[in-house]
PDB file of C-alpha atoms in Angstrom:
ATOM      1  CA  MET A  23     117.433  87.919 112.373  1.00 94.00           C
ATOM      2  CA  ASP A  24     114.792  86.134 114.279  1.00 96.00           C
ATOM      3  CA  VAL A  25     111.536  85.896 112.605  1.00 96.00           C
ATOM      4  CA  LEU A  26     108.069  85.023 114.083  1.00 97.00           C
ATOM      5  CA  VAL A  27     105.060  84.665 111.862  1.00 97.00           C
ATOM      6  CA  VAL A  28     101.813  84.484 113.595  1.00 98.00           C
ATOM      7  CA  SER A  29      98.255  83.924 112.732  1.00 97.00           C
ATOM      8  CA  ASN A  30      96.781  87.360 113.244  1.00 97.00           C
ATOM      9  CA  TYR A  31      97.184  90.660 114.960  1.00 98.00           C
ATOM     10  CA  GLU A  32      95.836  89.683 118.507  1.00 98.00           C
ATOM     11  CA  GLU A  33      98.633  86.932 118.533  1.00 98.00           C
ATOM     12  CA  LEU A  34     101.283  89.561 117.204  1.00 98.00           C
ATOM     13  CA  SER A  35     100.335  91.955 120.102  1.00 98.00           C
ATOM     14  CA  ARG A  36     100.353  89.178 122.570  1.00 98.00           C
ATOM     15  CA  ARG A  37     103.779  87.796 121.623  1.00 98.00           C
ATOM     16  CA  ALA A  38     105.248  91.214 121.270  1.00 98.00           C
ATOM     17  CA  ALA A  39     104.063  92.067 124.908  1.00 98.00           C
ATOM     18  CA  GLU A  40     105.733  88.912 126.178  1.00 98.00           C
ATOM     19  CA  LEU A  41     109.054  89.930 124.586  1.00 98.00           C
ATOM     20  CA  VAL A  42     109.005  93.419 125.888  1.00 98.00           C
ATOM     21  CA  ASP A  43     107.991  92.175 129.542  1.00 98.00           C
ATOM     22  CA  GLU A  44     111.006  89.647 129.277  1.00 98.00           C
ATOM     23  CA  ALA A  45     113.415  92.406 128.313  1.00 98.00           C
ATOM     24  CA  ILE A  46     112.001  94.515 131.222  1.00 98.00           C
ATOM     25  CA  HIS A  47     112.555  91.585 133.688  1.00 97.00           C
ATOM     26  CA  LYS A  48     116.147  90.821 132.438  1.00 97.00           C
ATOM     27  CA  ARG A  49     116.913  94.637 132.856  1.00 98.00           C
ATOM     28  CA  PRO A  50     114.362  96.597 134.976  1.00 98.00           C
ATOM     29  CA  ASN A  51     116.156  99.858 134.151  1.00 98.00           C
ATOM     30  CA  LEU A  52     115.692  99.253 130.291  1.00 98.00           C
ATOM     31  CA  VAL A  53     115.743 102.249 127.945  1.00 98.00           C
ATOM     32  CA  LEU A  54     112.759 101.727 125.484  1.00 98.00           C
ATOM     33  CA  GLY A  55     112.403 103.373 122.102  1.00 98.00           C
ATOM     34  CA  LEU A  56     108.477 103.413 121.640  1.00 98.00           C
ATOM     35  CA  PRO A  57     106.303 103.910 118.385  1.00 98.00           C
ATOM     36  CA  THR A  58     102.799 105.048 117.784  1.00 97.00           C
ATOM     37  CA  GLY A  59     100.444 104.429 115.088  1.00 94.00           C
ATOM     38  CA  SER A  60      97.771 101.486 114.792  1.00 94.00           C
ATOM     39  CA  THR A  61     100.238  98.782 114.946  1.00 97.00           C
ATOM     40  CA  PRO A  62     101.403  99.046 118.617  1.00 98.00           C
ATOM     41  CA  LEU A  63      97.944  99.652 120.145  1.00 98.00           C
ATOM     42  CA  GLY A  64      97.271  95.997 120.832  1.00 98.00           C
ATOM     43  CA  LEU A  65     100.790  95.731 122.313  1.00 98.00           C
ATOM     44  CA  TYR A  66     100.205  98.626 124.611  1.00 98.00           C
ATOM     45  CA  ALA A  67      96.800  96.985 125.648  1.00 98.00           C
ATOM     46  CA  HIS A  68      98.618  93.775 126.399  1.00 98.00           C
ATOM     47  CA  LEU A  69     101.347  95.603 128.416  1.00 98.00           C
ATOM     48  CA  VAL A  70      98.867  97.517 130.344  1.00 98.00           C
ATOM     49  CA  ARG A  71      96.870  94.334 131.331  1.00 98.00           C
ATOM     50  CA  ARG A  72     100.136  92.601 132.238  1.00 98.00           C
ATOM     51  CA  PHE A  73     101.026  95.544 134.516  1.00 98.00           C
ATOM     52  CA  GLN A  74      97.584  95.449 136.133  1.00 97.00           C
ATOM     53  CA  ALA A  75      97.891  91.804 136.786  1.00 97.00           C
ATOM     54  CA  GLY A  76     101.080  92.316 138.674  1.00 96.00           C
ATOM     55  CA  ALA A  77     103.476  90.709 136.008  1.00 91.00           C
ATOM     56  CA  THR A  78     105.760  93.761 135.437  1.00 95.00           C
ATOM     57  CA  SER A  79     106.897  97.064 137.132  1.00 97.00           C
ATOM     58  CA  TRP A  80     107.758  99.869 134.915  1.00 98.00           C
ATOM     59  CA  ALA A  81     109.274 101.948 137.770  1.00 98.00           C
ATOM     60  CA  LYS A  82     112.904 101.947 136.537  1.00 98.00           C
ATOM     61  CA  VAL A  83     112.315 101.982 132.802  1.00 98.00           C
ATOM     62  CA  ARG A  84     113.121 104.974 130.911  1.00 98.00           C
ATOM     63  CA  THR A  85     111.165 105.799 127.448  1.00 98.00           C
ATOM     64  CA  PHE A  86     111.967 107.675 124.374  1.00 99.00           C
ATOM     65  CA  ASN A  87     109.239 107.982 121.858  1.00 98.00           C
ATOM     66  CA  LEU A  88     110.504 107.773 118.276  1.00 98.00           C
ATOM     67  CA  ASP A  89     108.978 110.827 116.887  1.00 98.00           C
ATOM     68  CA  GLU A  90     106.254 113.748 117.353  1.00 98.00           C
ATOM     69  CA  TYR A  91     104.582 115.740 114.796  1.00 97.00           C
ATOM     70  CA  TYR A  92     105.744 119.452 114.203  1.00 97.00           C
ATOM     71  CA  PRO A  93     104.375 121.826 115.093  1.00 95.00           C
ATOM     72  CA  VAL A  94     101.915 120.223 117.554  1.00 95.00           C
ATOM     73  CA  ARG A  95     100.939 120.717 121.192  1.00 94.00           C
ATOM     74  CA  PRO A  96     100.919 117.808 123.696  1.00 94.00           C
ATOM     75  CA  GLN A  97      97.026 118.135 124.191  1.00 92.00           C
ATOM     76  CA  ASP A  98      96.325 118.221 120.485  1.00 91.00           C
ATOM     77  CA  PRO A  99      94.289 115.058 119.493  1.00 87.00           C
ATOM     78  CA  TRP A 100      96.858 114.042 116.840  1.00 88.00           C
ATOM     79  CA  SER A 101      99.865 114.487 119.038  1.00 94.00           C
ATOM     80  CA  PHE A 102     101.966 111.417 119.741  1.00 96.00           C
ATOM     81  CA  ARG A 103     102.444 112.423 123.590  1.00 97.00           C
ATOM     82  CA  ARG A 104      98.585 112.500 123.957  1.00 96.00           C
ATOM     83  CA  TYR A 105      98.515 109.016 122.302  1.00 96.00           C
ATOM     84  CA  MET A 106     101.117 107.633 124.591  1.00 98.00           C
ATOM     85  CA  GLU A 107      99.253 108.988 127.798  1.00 98.00           C
ATOM     86  CA  GLU A 108      96.026 107.456 126.506  1.00 97.00           C
ATOM     87  CA  HIS A 109      97.377 104.103 125.724  1.00 98.00           C
ATOM     88  CA  LEU A 110     100.270 103.430 128.083  1.00 98.00           C
ATOM     89  CA  PHE A 111     101.905 106.008 130.194  1.00 98.00           C
ATOM     90  CA  ARG A 112      98.814 106.942 132.467  1.00 98.00           C
ATOM     91  CA  HIS A 113      98.205 102.959 133.009  1.00 98.00           C
ATOM     92  CA  VAL A 114     101.541 101.889 134.302  1.00 98.00           C
ATOM     93  CA  ASP A 115     103.884 103.120 136.974  1.00 98.00           C
ATOM     94  CA  LEU A 116     106.459 104.839 134.689  1.00 98.00           C
ATOM     95  CA  LYS A 117     107.960 107.800 136.584  1.00 98.00           C
ATOM     96  CA  PRO A 118     107.244 111.092 134.845  1.00 97.00           C
ATOM     97  CA  GLU A 119     110.974 112.037 135.037  1.00 98.00           C
ATOM     98  CA  HIS A 120     111.764 108.726 133.125  1.00 98.00           C
ATOM     99  CA  ILE A 121     109.403 109.611 130.046  1.00 98.00           C
ATOM    100  CA  HIS A 122     111.259 111.386 127.272  1.00 98.00           C
ATOM    101  CA  PHE A 123     109.660 112.925 124.261  1.00 98.00           C
ATOM    102  CA  LEU A 124     110.408 115.415 121.468  1.00 98.00           C
ATOM    103  CA  ASP A 125     108.976 118.791 121.917  1.00 98.00           C
ATOM    104  CA  GLY A 126     106.511 119.556 119.170  1.00 97.00           C
ATOM    105  CA  GLN A 127     106.573 123.159 120.074  1.00 97.00           C
ATOM    106  CA  ALA A 128     110.186 123.606 120.238  1.00 98.00           C
ATOM    107  CA  PRO A 129     111.153 127.124 118.714  1.00 98.00           C
ATOM    108  CA  ASP A 130     114.570 125.824 117.608  1.00 98.00           C
ATOM    109  CA  PRO A 131     113.827 122.186 116.193  1.00 98.00           C
ATOM    110  CA  GLU A 132     117.554 121.627 115.543  1.00 98.00           C
ATOM    111  CA  ALA A 133     118.546 122.596 119.071  1.00 98.00           C
ATOM    112  CA  GLU A 134     115.579 120.354 120.338  1.00 98.00           C
ATOM    113  CA  CYS A 135     117.035 117.360 118.185  1.00 98.00           C
ATOM    114  CA  ARG A 136     120.508 117.888 119.793  1.00 98.00           C
ATOM    115  CA  ARG A 137     118.951 117.894 123.124  1.00 98.00           C
ATOM    116  CA  TYR A 138     117.223 114.556 122.476  1.00 98.00           C
ATOM    117  CA  GLU A 139     120.350 112.884 121.191  1.00 98.00           C
ATOM    118  CA  GLU A 140     122.103 114.133 124.275  1.00 98.00           C
ATOM    119  CA  ALA A 141     119.415 112.644 126.560  1.00 98.00           C
ATOM    120  CA  ILE A 142     119.753 109.263 124.799  1.00 98.00           C
ATOM    121  CA  ALA A 143     123.425 109.265 125.330  1.00 98.00           C
ATOM    122  CA  SER A 144     123.030 110.291 128.812  1.00 98.00           C
ATOM    123  CA  VAL A 145     121.304 107.029 129.997  1.00 98.00           C
ATOM    124  CA  GLY A 146     123.681 104.845 127.837  1.00 98.00           C
ATOM    125  CA  GLY A 147     121.859 104.453 124.751  1.00 98.00           C
ATOM    126  CA  LEU A 148     118.805 102.638 123.675  1.00 98.00           C
ATOM    127  CA  GLY A 149     118.161  99.094 124.846  1.00 98.00           C
ATOM    128  CA  LEU A 150     115.272  97.985 122.876  1.00 99.00           C
ATOM    129  CA  VAL A 151     113.616  99.967 119.970  1.00 99.00           C
ATOM    130  CA  ILE A 152     110.058  98.893 118.805  1.00 99.00           C
ATOM    131  CA  LEU A 153     109.319  99.763 115.357  1.00 98.00           C
ATOM    132  CA  GLY A 154     106.387  99.695 112.993  1.00 98.00           C
ATOM    133  CA  LEU A 155     106.743  99.661 109.191  1.00 98.00           C
ATOM    134  CA  GLY A 156     105.395 102.392 107.038  1.00 96.00           C
ATOM    135  CA  VAL A 157     103.575 101.552 103.710  1.00 95.00           C
ATOM    136  CA  ASN A 158     106.535 103.175 101.893  1.00 96.00           C
ATOM    137  CA  GLY A 159     109.014 101.321 104.082  1.00 98.00           C
ATOM    138  CA  HIS A 160     109.716 104.115 106.450  1.00 98.00           C
ATOM    139  CA  ILE A 161     110.750 103.479 110.057  1.00 98.00           C
ATOM    140  CA  GLY A 162     110.111 106.286 112.707  1.00 98.00           C
ATOM    141  CA  PHE A 163     109.470 109.034 110.331  1.00 98.00           C
ATOM    142  CA  ASN A 164     112.585 108.405 108.288  1.00 98.00           C
ATOM    143  CA  GLU A 165     111.178 108.641 104.856  1.00 98.00           C
ATOM    144  CA  PRO A 166     112.520 107.226 101.801  1.00 98.00           C
ATOM    145  CA  GLY A 167     115.962 108.814 100.630  1.00 98.00           C
ATOM    146  CA  THR A 168     116.784 109.463 104.550  1.00 98.00           C
ATOM    147  CA  PRO A 169     120.694 109.055 104.838  1.00 98.00           C
ATOM    148  CA  TRP A 170     121.892 106.058 106.879  1.00 98.00           C
ATOM    149  CA  ASP A 171     123.937 108.303 109.141  1.00 98.00           C
ATOM    150  CA  SER A 172     121.009 110.550 110.099  1.00 98.00           C
ATOM    151  CA  ARG A 173     120.332 111.532 113.751  1.00 98.00           C
ATOM    152  CA  THR A 174     117.395 113.004 115.262  1.00 98.00           C
ATOM    153  CA  HIS A 175     116.034 115.601 112.963  1.00 98.00           C
ATOM    154  CA  LEU A 176     113.195 117.648 111.442  1.00 98.00           C
ATOM    155  CA  THR A 177     111.660 115.838 108.421  1.00 98.00           C
ATOM    156  CA  THR A 178     109.049 116.573 105.945  1.00 97.00           C
ATOM    157  CA  LEU A 179     106.387 113.961 105.573  1.00 95.00           C
ATOM    158  CA  SER A 180     105.524 112.349 102.301  1.00 93.00           C
ATOM    159  CA  GLN A 181     101.945 112.766 100.997  1.00 89.00           C
ATOM    160  CA  GLU A 182     101.681 108.872 101.177  1.00 90.00           C
ATOM    161  CA  THR A 183     102.407 109.106 104.953  1.00 92.00           C
ATOM    162  CA  VAL A 184     100.140 112.051 105.606  1.00 88.00           C
ATOM    163  CA  THR A 185      97.246 110.225 104.034  1.00 85.00           C
ATOM    164  CA  ALA A 186      97.976 106.891 105.754  1.00 85.00           C
ATOM    165  CA  ASN A 187      98.285 108.465 109.252  1.00 84.00           C
ATOM    166  CA  PHE A 188      95.396 110.967 108.954  1.00 80.00           C
ATOM    167  CA  GLY A 189      92.711 109.114 106.870  1.00 65.00           C
ATOM    168  CA  ALA A 190      90.683 108.569 110.230  1.00 46.00           C
ATOM    169  CA  ALA A 191      92.220 111.287 112.537  1.00 51.00           C
ATOM    170  CA  PRO A 192      90.220 112.995 115.013  1.00 50.00           C
ATOM    171  CA  ARG A 193      88.851 116.488 113.908  1.00 51.00           C
ATOM    172  CA  GLU A 194      88.182 118.693 116.844  1.00 49.00           C
ATOM    173  CA  ALA A 195      88.295 121.906 114.913  1.00 48.00           C
ATOM    174  CA  ASP A 196      87.084 123.137 111.460  1.00 48.00           C
ATOM    175  CA  ASP A 197      90.692 124.372 110.755  1.00 55.00           C
ATOM    176  CA  PHE A 198      92.309 121.099 111.209  1.00 60.00           C
ATOM    177  CA  TYR A 199      95.309 120.587 108.977  1.00 68.00           C
ATOM    178  CA  PRO A 200      97.635 117.355 109.178  1.00 75.00           C
ATOM    179  CA  PRO A 201     101.005 118.394 110.240  1.00 89.00           C
ATOM    180  CA  ARG A 202     103.408 118.142 107.237  1.00 92.00           C
ATOM    181  CA  GLN A 203     106.625 117.772 109.453  1.00 97.00           C
ATOM    182  CA  ALA A 204     107.873 115.911 112.242  1.00 98.00           C
ATOM    183  CA  LEU A 205     110.704 115.330 114.582  1.00 98.00           C
ATOM    184  CA  THR A 206     112.128 111.892 114.429  1.00 98.00           C
ATOM    185  CA  MET A 207     114.808 109.803 115.591  1.00 98.00           C
ATOM    186  CA  GLY A 208     117.238 109.256 112.865  1.00 98.00           C
ATOM    187  CA  ILE A 209     118.360 105.942 111.302  1.00 98.00           C
ATOM    188  CA  ALA A 210     121.730 105.853 112.854  1.00 98.00           C
ATOM    189  CA  THR A 211     120.124 106.639 116.268  1.00 98.00           C
ATOM    190  CA  ILE A 212     117.692 103.521 115.819  1.00 98.00           C
ATOM    191  CA  MET A 213     120.419 101.156 114.549  1.00 98.00           C
ATOM    192  CA  GLU A 214     122.747 101.884 117.673  1.00 98.00           C
ATOM    193  CA  ALA A 215     120.065 100.207 119.875  1.00 98.00           C
ATOM    194  CA  ARG A 216     121.125  97.003 121.401  1.00 98.00           C
ATOM    195  CA  GLN A 217     117.894  95.169 120.157  1.00 98.00           C
ATOM    196  CA  ILE A 218     115.235  96.126 117.640  1.00 98.00           C
ATOM    197  CA  LEU A 219     111.678  94.545 117.557  1.00 98.00           C
ATOM    198  CA  LEU A 220     109.754  95.257 114.382  1.00 98.00           C
ATOM    199  CA  LEU A 221     106.124  94.675 114.267  1.00 98.00           C
ATOM    200  CA  VAL A 222     104.223  94.367 110.895  1.00 98.00           C
ATOM    201  CA  SER A 223     100.495  93.726 110.473  1.00 98.00           C
ATOM    202  CA  GLY A 224      98.081  93.813 107.720  1.00 97.00           C
ATOM    203  CA  ALA A 225      97.970  93.259 103.832  1.00 97.00           C
ATOM    204  CA  ASN A 226      98.732  96.707 103.097  1.00 95.00           C
ATOM    205  CA  LYS A 227     102.205  96.360 104.748  1.00 96.00           C
ATOM    206  CA  SER A 228     103.101  93.391 102.775  1.00 97.00           C
ATOM    207  CA  ARG A 229     104.800  95.077  99.943  1.00 96.00           C
ATOM    208  CA  ALA A 230     106.913  97.220 102.234  1.00 97.00           C
ATOM    209  CA  LEU A 231     107.965  94.085 104.280  1.00 97.00           C
ATOM    210  CA  GLY A 232     109.088  92.097 101.021  1.00 96.00           C
ATOM    211  CA  ARG A 233     111.019  94.951  99.690  1.00 97.00           C
ATOM    212  CA  ALA A 234     112.563  95.651 103.141  1.00 98.00           C
ATOM    213  CA  PHE A 235     113.920  91.923 103.497  1.00 97.00           C
ATOM    214  CA  ASN A 236     113.864  90.409 100.065  1.00 95.00           C
ATOM    215  CA  GLY A 237     116.045  92.999  98.181  1.00 95.00           C
ATOM    216  CA  PRO A 238     119.070  95.328  98.427  1.00 97.00           C
ATOM    217  CA  VAL A 239     119.797  97.583 101.421  1.00 98.00           C
ATOM    218  CA  THR A 240     118.868 100.947  99.948  1.00 98.00           C
ATOM    219  CA  PRO A 241     117.930 104.380 101.283  1.00 98.00           C
ATOM    220  CA  SER A 242     114.698 104.248  99.036  1.00 98.00           C
ATOM    221  CA  ILE A 243     113.409 101.672 101.516  1.00 98.00           C
ATOM    222  CA  PRO A 244     114.532 102.791 104.886  1.00 98.00           C
ATOM    223  CA  ALA A 245     113.575  99.587 106.803  1.00 98.00           C
ATOM    224  CA  SER A 246     116.121  97.727 104.560  1.00 98.00           C
ATOM    225  CA  ILE A 247     118.911  98.763 106.818  1.00 98.00           C
ATOM    226  CA  LEU A 248     117.436  96.509 109.582  1.00 98.00           C
ATOM    227  CA  GLN A 249     118.978  93.593 107.583  1.00 98.00           C
ATOM    228  CA  ARG A 250     122.317  94.700 108.963  1.00 98.00           C
ATOM    229  CA  HIS A 251     121.201  94.975 112.808  1.00 98.00           C
ATOM    230  CA  PRO A 252     122.721  92.082 114.632  1.00 98.00           C
ATOM    231  CA  HIS A 253     119.934  91.737 117.077  1.00 98.00           C
ATOM    232  CA  LEU A 254     116.674  92.144 115.122  1.00 98.00           C
ATOM    233  CA  THR A 255     113.462  90.359 115.898  1.00 98.00           C
ATOM    234  CA  VAL A 256     110.567  90.458 113.493  1.00 98.00           C
ATOM    235  CA  ILE A 257     106.939  89.690 114.228  1.00 98.00           C
ATOM    236  CA  ALA A 258     104.586  89.584 111.405  1.00 98.00           C
ATOM    237  CA  ASP A 259     101.064  88.276 110.874  1.00 98.00           C
ATOM    238  CA  ARG A 260     100.081  86.136 108.054  1.00 97.00           C
ATOM    239  CA  ALA A 261      98.243  89.065 106.291  1.00 97.00           C
ATOM    240  CA  ALA A 262     101.687  90.798 106.195  1.00 97.00           C
ATOM    241  CA  VAL A 263     103.440  88.004 104.665  1.00 95.00           C
ATOM    242  CA  GLY A 264     100.812  87.264 101.991  1.00 83.00           C
ATOM    243  CA  ILE A 265     102.681  88.045  98.910  1.00 49.00           C
ATOM    244  CA  LYS A 266     105.497  85.693  97.691  1.00 45.00           C
ATOM    245  CA  ALA A 267     108.263  88.254  98.118  1.00 40.00           C
ATOM    246  CA  ALA A 268     107.638  88.737 101.669  1.00 40.00           C
ATOM    247  CA  GLY A 269     107.302  85.251 102.384  1.00 42.00           C
ATOM    248  CA  ARG A 270     110.415  84.240 100.759  1.00 42.00           C
ATOM    249  CA  ALA A 271     112.282  86.961 102.862  1.00 44.00           C
ATOM    250  CA  LEU A 272     110.801  85.854 106.218  1.00 54.00           C
ATOM    251  CA  ARG A 273     111.592  82.154 105.639  1.00 43.00           C
ATOM    252  CA  ALA A 274     115.215  82.940 104.648  1.00 36.00           C
TER     253      ALA A 274
END
């Protein structure tokens, strides 16, 4: 495990963008697993700026997003497809046919999950997966208790996750209800990636970070499985390593 502790969120975002750009330069046809949420917003902003400056082309890159709410329409304000379009896809030279996404409107979610696994396998697997860390230790939408051998699947979100993700969600209709389910890459799918980059920012993530890397590998903390990945890089800001348990784990 390679660990980089940085001063703040801005430095985390910049260093993460440098690592992603470096990976694309080394392998222009890189297959990327991409996250959403608040943590990668700075990363995506830096990647867009680097593209606009002529540093990197995304023309051969293929992307697979980690998850999508279910049921959700792509145009819904809380859909991850809309998030990605707004923050990355429309700003770089990614080819539309290279963008892969779980269908939040799929009539048969199990068939949709099989399709996604087959699509990942058809391009030779994931080269680099970028992850955030949930306050309860989840990665993707793999909530506590998810089996290690899980593949892409439909999951029910914990109340903790719903509250964390929709506390400041846009409300464009009076009948808005946060989705309680999601389609997500499974833990086995994520762990088969050649490289994993974990981004952790903020004091609210320090407990989850400490439990993930300063304790046993246990399904009750899904991110703890990352201890077993042979090519893991963690970038965390000082706020996230503020408690002693997390600090010890990241210095180990």
